[in-house]
Each structure stands twice: as structure tokens, then as C-alpha cells.
PDB file of C-alpha atoms in Angstrom:
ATOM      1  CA  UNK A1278     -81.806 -19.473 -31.196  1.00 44.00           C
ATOM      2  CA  UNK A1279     -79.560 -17.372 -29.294  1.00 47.00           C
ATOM      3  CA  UNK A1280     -81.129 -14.055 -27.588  1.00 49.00           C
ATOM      4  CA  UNK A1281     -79.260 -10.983 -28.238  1.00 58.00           C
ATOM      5  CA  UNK A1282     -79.563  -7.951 -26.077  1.00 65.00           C
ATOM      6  CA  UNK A1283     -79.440  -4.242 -27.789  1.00 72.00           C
ATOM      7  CA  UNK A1284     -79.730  -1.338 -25.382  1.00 82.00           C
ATOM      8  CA  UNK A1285     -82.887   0.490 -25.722  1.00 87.00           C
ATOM      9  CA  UNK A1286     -84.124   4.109 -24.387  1.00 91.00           C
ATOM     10  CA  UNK A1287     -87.593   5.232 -23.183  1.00 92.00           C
ATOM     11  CA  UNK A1288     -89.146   8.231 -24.898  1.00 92.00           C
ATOM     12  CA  UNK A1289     -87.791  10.717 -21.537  1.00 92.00           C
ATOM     13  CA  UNK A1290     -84.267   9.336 -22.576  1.00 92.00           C
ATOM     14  CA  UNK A1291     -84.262   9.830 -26.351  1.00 94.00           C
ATOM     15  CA  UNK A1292     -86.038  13.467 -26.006  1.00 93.00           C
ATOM     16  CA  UNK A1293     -83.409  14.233 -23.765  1.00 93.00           C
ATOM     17  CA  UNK A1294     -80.192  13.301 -26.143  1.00 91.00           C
ATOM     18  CA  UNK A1295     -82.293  15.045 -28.943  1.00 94.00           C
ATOM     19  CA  UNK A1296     -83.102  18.057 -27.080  1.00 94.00           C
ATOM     20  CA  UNK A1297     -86.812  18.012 -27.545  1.00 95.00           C
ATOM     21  CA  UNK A1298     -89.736  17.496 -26.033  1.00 95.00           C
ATOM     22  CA  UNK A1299     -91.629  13.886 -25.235  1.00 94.00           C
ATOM     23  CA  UNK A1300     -94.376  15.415 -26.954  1.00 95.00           C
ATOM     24  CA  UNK A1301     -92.698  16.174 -30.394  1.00 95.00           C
ATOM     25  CA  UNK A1302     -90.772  12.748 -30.272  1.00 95.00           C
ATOM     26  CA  UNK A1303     -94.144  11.156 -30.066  1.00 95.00           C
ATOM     27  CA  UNK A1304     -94.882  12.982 -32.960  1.00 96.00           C
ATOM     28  CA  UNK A1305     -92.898  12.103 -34.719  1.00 95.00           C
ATOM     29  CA  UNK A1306     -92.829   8.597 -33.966  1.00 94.00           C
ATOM     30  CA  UNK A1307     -96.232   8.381 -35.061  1.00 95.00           C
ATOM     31  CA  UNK A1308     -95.115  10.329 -38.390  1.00 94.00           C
ATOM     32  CA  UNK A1309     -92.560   7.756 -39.242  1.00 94.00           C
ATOM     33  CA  UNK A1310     -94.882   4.703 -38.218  1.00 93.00           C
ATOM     34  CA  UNK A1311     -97.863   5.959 -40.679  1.00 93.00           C
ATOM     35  CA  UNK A1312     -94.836   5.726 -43.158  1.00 92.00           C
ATOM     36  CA  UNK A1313     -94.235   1.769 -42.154  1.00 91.00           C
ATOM     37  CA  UNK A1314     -91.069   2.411 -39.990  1.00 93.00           C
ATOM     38  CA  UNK A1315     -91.434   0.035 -36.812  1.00 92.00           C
ATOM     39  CA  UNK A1316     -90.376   0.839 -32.756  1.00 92.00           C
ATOM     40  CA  UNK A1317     -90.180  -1.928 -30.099  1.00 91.00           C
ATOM     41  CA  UNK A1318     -92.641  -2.105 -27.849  1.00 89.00           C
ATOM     42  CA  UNK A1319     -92.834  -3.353 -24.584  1.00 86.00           C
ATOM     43  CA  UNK A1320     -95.394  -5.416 -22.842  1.00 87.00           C
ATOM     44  CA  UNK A1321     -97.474  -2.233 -21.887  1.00 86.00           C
ATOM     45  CA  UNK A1322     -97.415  -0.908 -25.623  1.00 88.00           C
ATOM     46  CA  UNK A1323     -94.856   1.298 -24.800  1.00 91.00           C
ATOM     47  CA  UNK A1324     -91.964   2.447 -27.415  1.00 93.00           C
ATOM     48  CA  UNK A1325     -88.512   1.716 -27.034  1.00 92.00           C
ATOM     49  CA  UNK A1326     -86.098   3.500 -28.489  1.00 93.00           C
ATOM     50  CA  UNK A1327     -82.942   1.492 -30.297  1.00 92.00           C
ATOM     51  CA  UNK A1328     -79.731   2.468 -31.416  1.00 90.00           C
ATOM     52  CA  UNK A1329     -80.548   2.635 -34.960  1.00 88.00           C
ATOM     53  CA  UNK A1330     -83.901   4.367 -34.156  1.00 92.00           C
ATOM     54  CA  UNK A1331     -81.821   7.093 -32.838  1.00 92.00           C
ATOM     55  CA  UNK A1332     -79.733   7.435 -36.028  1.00 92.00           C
ATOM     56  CA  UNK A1333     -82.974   7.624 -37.687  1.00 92.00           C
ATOM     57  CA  UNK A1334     -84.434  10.176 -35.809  1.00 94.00           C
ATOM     58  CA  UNK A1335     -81.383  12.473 -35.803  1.00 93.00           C
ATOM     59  CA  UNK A1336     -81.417  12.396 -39.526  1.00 92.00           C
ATOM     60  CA  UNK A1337     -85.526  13.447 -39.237  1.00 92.00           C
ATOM     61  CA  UNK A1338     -84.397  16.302 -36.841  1.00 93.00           C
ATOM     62  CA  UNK A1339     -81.644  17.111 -39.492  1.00 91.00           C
ATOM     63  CA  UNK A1340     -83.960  17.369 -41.804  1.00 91.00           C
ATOM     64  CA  UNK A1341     -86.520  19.716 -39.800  1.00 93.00           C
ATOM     65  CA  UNK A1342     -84.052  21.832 -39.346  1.00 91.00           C
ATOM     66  CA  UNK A1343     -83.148  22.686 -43.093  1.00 92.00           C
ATOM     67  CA  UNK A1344     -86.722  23.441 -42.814  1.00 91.00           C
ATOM     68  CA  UNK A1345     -88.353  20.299 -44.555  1.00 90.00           C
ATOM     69  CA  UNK A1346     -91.517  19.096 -43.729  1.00 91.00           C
ATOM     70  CA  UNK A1347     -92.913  16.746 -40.731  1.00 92.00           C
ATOM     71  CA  UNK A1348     -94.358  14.346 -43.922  1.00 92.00           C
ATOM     72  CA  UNK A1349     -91.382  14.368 -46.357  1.00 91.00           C
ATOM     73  CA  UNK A1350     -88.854  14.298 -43.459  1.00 91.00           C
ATOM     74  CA  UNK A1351     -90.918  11.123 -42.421  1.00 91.00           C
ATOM     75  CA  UNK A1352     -91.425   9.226 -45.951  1.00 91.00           C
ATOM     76  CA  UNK A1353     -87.609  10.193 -46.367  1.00 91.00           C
ATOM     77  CA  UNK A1354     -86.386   8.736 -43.283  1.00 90.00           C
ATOM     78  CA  UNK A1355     -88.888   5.998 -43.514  1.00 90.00           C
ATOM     79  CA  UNK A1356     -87.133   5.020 -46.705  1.00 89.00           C
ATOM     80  CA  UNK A1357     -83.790   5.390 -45.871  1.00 87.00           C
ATOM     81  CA  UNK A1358     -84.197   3.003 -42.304  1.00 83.00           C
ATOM     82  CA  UNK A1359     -87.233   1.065 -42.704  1.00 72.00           C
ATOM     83  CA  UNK A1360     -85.467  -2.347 -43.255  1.00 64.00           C
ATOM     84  CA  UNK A1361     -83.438  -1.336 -40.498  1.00 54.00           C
ATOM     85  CA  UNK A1362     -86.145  -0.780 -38.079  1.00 49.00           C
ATOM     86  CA  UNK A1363     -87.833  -4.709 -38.919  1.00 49.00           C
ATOM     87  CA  UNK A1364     -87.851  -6.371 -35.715  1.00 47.00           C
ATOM     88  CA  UNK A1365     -86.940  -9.609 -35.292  1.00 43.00           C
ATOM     89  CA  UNK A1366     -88.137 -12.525 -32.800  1.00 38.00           C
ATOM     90  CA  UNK A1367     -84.771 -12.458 -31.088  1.00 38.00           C
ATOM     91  CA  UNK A1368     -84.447  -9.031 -29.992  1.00 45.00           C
ATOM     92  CA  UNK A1369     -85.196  -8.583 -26.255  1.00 44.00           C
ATOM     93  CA  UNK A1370     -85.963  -5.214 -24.917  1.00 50.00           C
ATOM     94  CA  UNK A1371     -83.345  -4.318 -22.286  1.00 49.00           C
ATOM     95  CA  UNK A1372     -84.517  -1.118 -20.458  1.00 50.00           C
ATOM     96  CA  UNK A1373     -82.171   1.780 -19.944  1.00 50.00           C
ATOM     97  CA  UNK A1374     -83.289   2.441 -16.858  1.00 52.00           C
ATOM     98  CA  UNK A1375     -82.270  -0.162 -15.423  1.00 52.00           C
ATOM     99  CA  UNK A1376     -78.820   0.106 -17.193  1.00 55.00           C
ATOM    100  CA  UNK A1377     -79.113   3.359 -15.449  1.00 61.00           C
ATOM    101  CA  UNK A1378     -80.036   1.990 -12.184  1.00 65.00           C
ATOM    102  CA  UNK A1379     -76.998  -0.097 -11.869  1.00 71.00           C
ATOM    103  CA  UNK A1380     -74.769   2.559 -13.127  1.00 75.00           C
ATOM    104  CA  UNK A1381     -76.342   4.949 -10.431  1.00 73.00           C
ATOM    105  CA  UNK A1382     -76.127   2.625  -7.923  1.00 73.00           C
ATOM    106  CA  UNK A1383     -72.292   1.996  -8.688  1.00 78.00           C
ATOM    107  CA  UNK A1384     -71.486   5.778  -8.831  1.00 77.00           C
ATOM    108  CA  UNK A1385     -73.284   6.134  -5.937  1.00 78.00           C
ATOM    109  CA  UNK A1386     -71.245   3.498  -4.536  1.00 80.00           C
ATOM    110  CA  UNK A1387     -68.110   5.246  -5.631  1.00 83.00           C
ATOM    111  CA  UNK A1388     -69.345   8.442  -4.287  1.00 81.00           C
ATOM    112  CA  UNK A1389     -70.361   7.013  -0.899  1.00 82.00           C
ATOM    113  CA  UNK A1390     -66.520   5.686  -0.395  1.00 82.00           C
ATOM    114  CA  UNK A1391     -64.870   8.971  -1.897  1.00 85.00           C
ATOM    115  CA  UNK A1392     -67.379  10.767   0.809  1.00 82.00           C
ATOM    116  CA  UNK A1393     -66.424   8.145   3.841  1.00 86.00           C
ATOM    117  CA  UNK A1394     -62.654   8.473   2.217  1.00 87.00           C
ATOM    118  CA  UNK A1395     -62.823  12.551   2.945  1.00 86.00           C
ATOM    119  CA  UNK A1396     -64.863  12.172   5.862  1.00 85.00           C
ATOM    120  CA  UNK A1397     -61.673  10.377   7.578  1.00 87.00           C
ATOM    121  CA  UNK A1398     -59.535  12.940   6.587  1.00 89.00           C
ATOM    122  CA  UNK A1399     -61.421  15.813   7.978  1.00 88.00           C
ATOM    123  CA  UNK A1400     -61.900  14.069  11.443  1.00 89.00           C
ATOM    124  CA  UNK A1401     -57.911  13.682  11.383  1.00 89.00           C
ATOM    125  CA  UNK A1402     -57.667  17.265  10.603  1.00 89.00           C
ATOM    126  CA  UNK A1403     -60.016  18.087  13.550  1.00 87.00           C
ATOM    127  CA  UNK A1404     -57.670  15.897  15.960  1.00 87.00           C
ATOM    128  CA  UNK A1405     -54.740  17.574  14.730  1.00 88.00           C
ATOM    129  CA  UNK A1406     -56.247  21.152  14.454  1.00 87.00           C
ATOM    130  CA  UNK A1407     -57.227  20.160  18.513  1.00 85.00           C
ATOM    131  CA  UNK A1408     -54.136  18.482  19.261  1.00 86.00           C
ATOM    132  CA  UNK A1409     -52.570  22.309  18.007  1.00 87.00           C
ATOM    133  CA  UNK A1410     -54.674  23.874  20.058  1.00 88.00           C
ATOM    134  CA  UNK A1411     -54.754  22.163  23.026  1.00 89.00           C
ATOM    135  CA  UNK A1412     -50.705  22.707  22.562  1.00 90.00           C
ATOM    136  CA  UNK A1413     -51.385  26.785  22.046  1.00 90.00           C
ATOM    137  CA  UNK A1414     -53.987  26.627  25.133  1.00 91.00           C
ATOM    138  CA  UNK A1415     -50.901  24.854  27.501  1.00 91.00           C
ATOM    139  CA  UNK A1416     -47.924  27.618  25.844  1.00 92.00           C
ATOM    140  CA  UNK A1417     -50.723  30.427  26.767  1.00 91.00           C
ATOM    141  CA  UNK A1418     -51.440  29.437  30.432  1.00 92.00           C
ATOM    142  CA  UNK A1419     -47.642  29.092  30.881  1.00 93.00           C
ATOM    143  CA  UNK A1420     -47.129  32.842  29.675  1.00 92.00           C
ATOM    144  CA  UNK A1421     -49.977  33.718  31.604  1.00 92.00           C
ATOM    145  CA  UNK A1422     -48.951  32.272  35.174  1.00 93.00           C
ATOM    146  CA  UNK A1423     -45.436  34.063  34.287  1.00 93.00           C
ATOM    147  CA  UNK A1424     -46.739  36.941  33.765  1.00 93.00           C
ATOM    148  CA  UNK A1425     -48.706  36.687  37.223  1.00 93.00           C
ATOM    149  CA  UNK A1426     -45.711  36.185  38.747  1.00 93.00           C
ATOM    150  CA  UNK A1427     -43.687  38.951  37.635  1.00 92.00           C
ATOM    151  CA  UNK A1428     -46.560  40.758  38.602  1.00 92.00           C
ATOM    152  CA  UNK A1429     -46.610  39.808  42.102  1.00 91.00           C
ATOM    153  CA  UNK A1430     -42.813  39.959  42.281  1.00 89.00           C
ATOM    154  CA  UNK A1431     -42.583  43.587  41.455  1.00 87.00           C
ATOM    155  CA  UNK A1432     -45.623  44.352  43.695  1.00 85.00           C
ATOM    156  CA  UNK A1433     -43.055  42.231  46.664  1.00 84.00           C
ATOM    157  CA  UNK A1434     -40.371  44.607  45.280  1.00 80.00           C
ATOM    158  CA  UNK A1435     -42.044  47.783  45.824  1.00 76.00           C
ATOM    159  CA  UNK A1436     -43.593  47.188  49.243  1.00 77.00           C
ATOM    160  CA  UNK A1437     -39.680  46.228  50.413  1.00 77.00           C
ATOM    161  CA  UNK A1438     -38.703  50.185  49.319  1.00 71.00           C
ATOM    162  CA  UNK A1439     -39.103  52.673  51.377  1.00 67.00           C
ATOM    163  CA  UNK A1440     -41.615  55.155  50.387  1.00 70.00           C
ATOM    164  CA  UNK A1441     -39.888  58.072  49.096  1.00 68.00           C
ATOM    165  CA  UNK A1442     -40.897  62.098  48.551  1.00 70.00           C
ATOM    166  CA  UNK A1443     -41.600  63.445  45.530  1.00 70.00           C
ATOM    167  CA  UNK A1444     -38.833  65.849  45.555  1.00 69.00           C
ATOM    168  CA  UNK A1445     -36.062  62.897  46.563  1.00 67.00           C
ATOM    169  CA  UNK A1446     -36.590  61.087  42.993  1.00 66.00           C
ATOM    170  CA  UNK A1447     -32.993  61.857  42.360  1.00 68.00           C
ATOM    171  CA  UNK A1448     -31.804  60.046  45.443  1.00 64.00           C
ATOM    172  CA  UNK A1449     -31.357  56.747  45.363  1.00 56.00           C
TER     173      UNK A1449
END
């Protein structure tokens, strides 16, 4: 007998993709079970949440909403997915968190080399942005020991004139 593997969802999980609370789901799990519809469970008595359970409860919650009761919605969707919801010797429980896990852990992966990936580049931008400014730091001590110089070659310049009166400007 071969073992066949259906992805299943803890309570968190299905509440979550329903957008309600752990509390209602369980309420209405309990609903649909006093109406013979049957959940998984796993070795701690836990439910777990199938594919086709999830059809089924989307169709309750479509129901709630155009303001049907927590009983009829039940019987109704009870009827419509009870011989859906038998389960069968084969079925193994695979948990989605540990689906999860292994997808987190490969994103994180991913994540961790885009990160080391963009790391690289922004110490190579560093070297060049220092590499730039060790070149502006070498162009401005140049200008600056120029300018020193032309400095103390007009200072030279004046001390070799002779002083003159103010009143001889015109003379050269």
C-alpha cells in the first residue's frame, strides 16, 4: 500500500488564510464535527487542516457571511464535503511547518547570499570612494604647498624693493 503525502495546515495557519481567529476556527470545527464531518489528527489529538478541509471551510465562511447560521452553515457544509473529509489509512499527516521550515530556511539561504552578494559591493565602493579620496587629499596638498610658495615668493619679492613713500606711488 503506497503512502501518499497531502499537505496539511495547523489551526494558526488556516485562521490566518481565512482571516479569523483560532478561536472561531475551533468553533467551527467542532460545529462541523457534531455534524459527522472528520479532521486529521495528529498523535497529540491535534487537528490538521487539509486541502479539501479548507474548501470546506471557505464555503462555511461564505455562508456566515450571507448571514446564515453557525448550525445550518454546518449541516450544509457537512453535507456537501462529508465523504470528502473520510480519512483513509494511507494518508500521512505532513506538517506545514515544517514545509515552512525548509522554505524559510532556503529563503533565508537566498537572502543570506543576496546580503553577502551586496555586502561585497559596498566594501568595493568604500575602496573606490577611498581610493577617490585619497586622490583629492594628494591634488589638495599639491595646491596647498603651491600656494605656500607663491606666498613666500612674493614675501622674497617685496623685501628685495626698496621701501618707498607714500607720496612716490607714482614712481616706479
Amino acid at each position: 500500500m503506497e503512502n501518499t503525502f497531502e499537505r496539511t495546515y495547523w489551526a494558526n495557519d488556516v485562521a490566518e488564510l481565512l482571516g479569523i481567529s483560532t478561536s472561531a476556527l475551533r468553533k467551527w470545527s467542532l460545529r462541523l464535527e457534531s455534524e459527522g464531518y472528520h479532521f486529521l489528527r495528529d498523535e497529540h489529538d491535534r487537528r490538521a487542516y487539509r486541502e479539501s478541509d479548507l474548501v470546506a471551510l471557505r464555503k462555511m465562511q461564505e455562508f456566515l457571511s450571507a448571514k446564515m447560521s453557525l448550525e445550518n452553515a454546518a449541516k450544509a457544509v457537512a453535507t456537501m464535503y462529508s465523504e470528502r473529509s473520510d480519512t483513509t489509512p494511507g494518508t500521512s499527516i505532513v506538517p506545514a511547518e515544517k514545509d515552512r521550515s525548509e522554505e524559510r530556511f532556503r529563503s533565508l539561504e537566498t537572502k543570506v547570499d543576496e546580503l553577502i552578494e551586496l555586502n561585497k559591493k559596498l566594501v568595493q565602493q568604500l575602496h573606490q570612494r577611498d581610493e577617490t579620496d585619497r586622490e583629492r587629499y594628494a591634488r589638495f596638498d599639491l595646491l596647498l604647498s603651491e600656494v605656500t610658495e607663491t606666498r613666500r615668493m612674493l614675501a622674497a619679492a617685496q623685501e628685495q624693493q626698496p621701501e618707498k613713500k607714500w607720496w612716490q606711488f607714482w614712481k616706479n
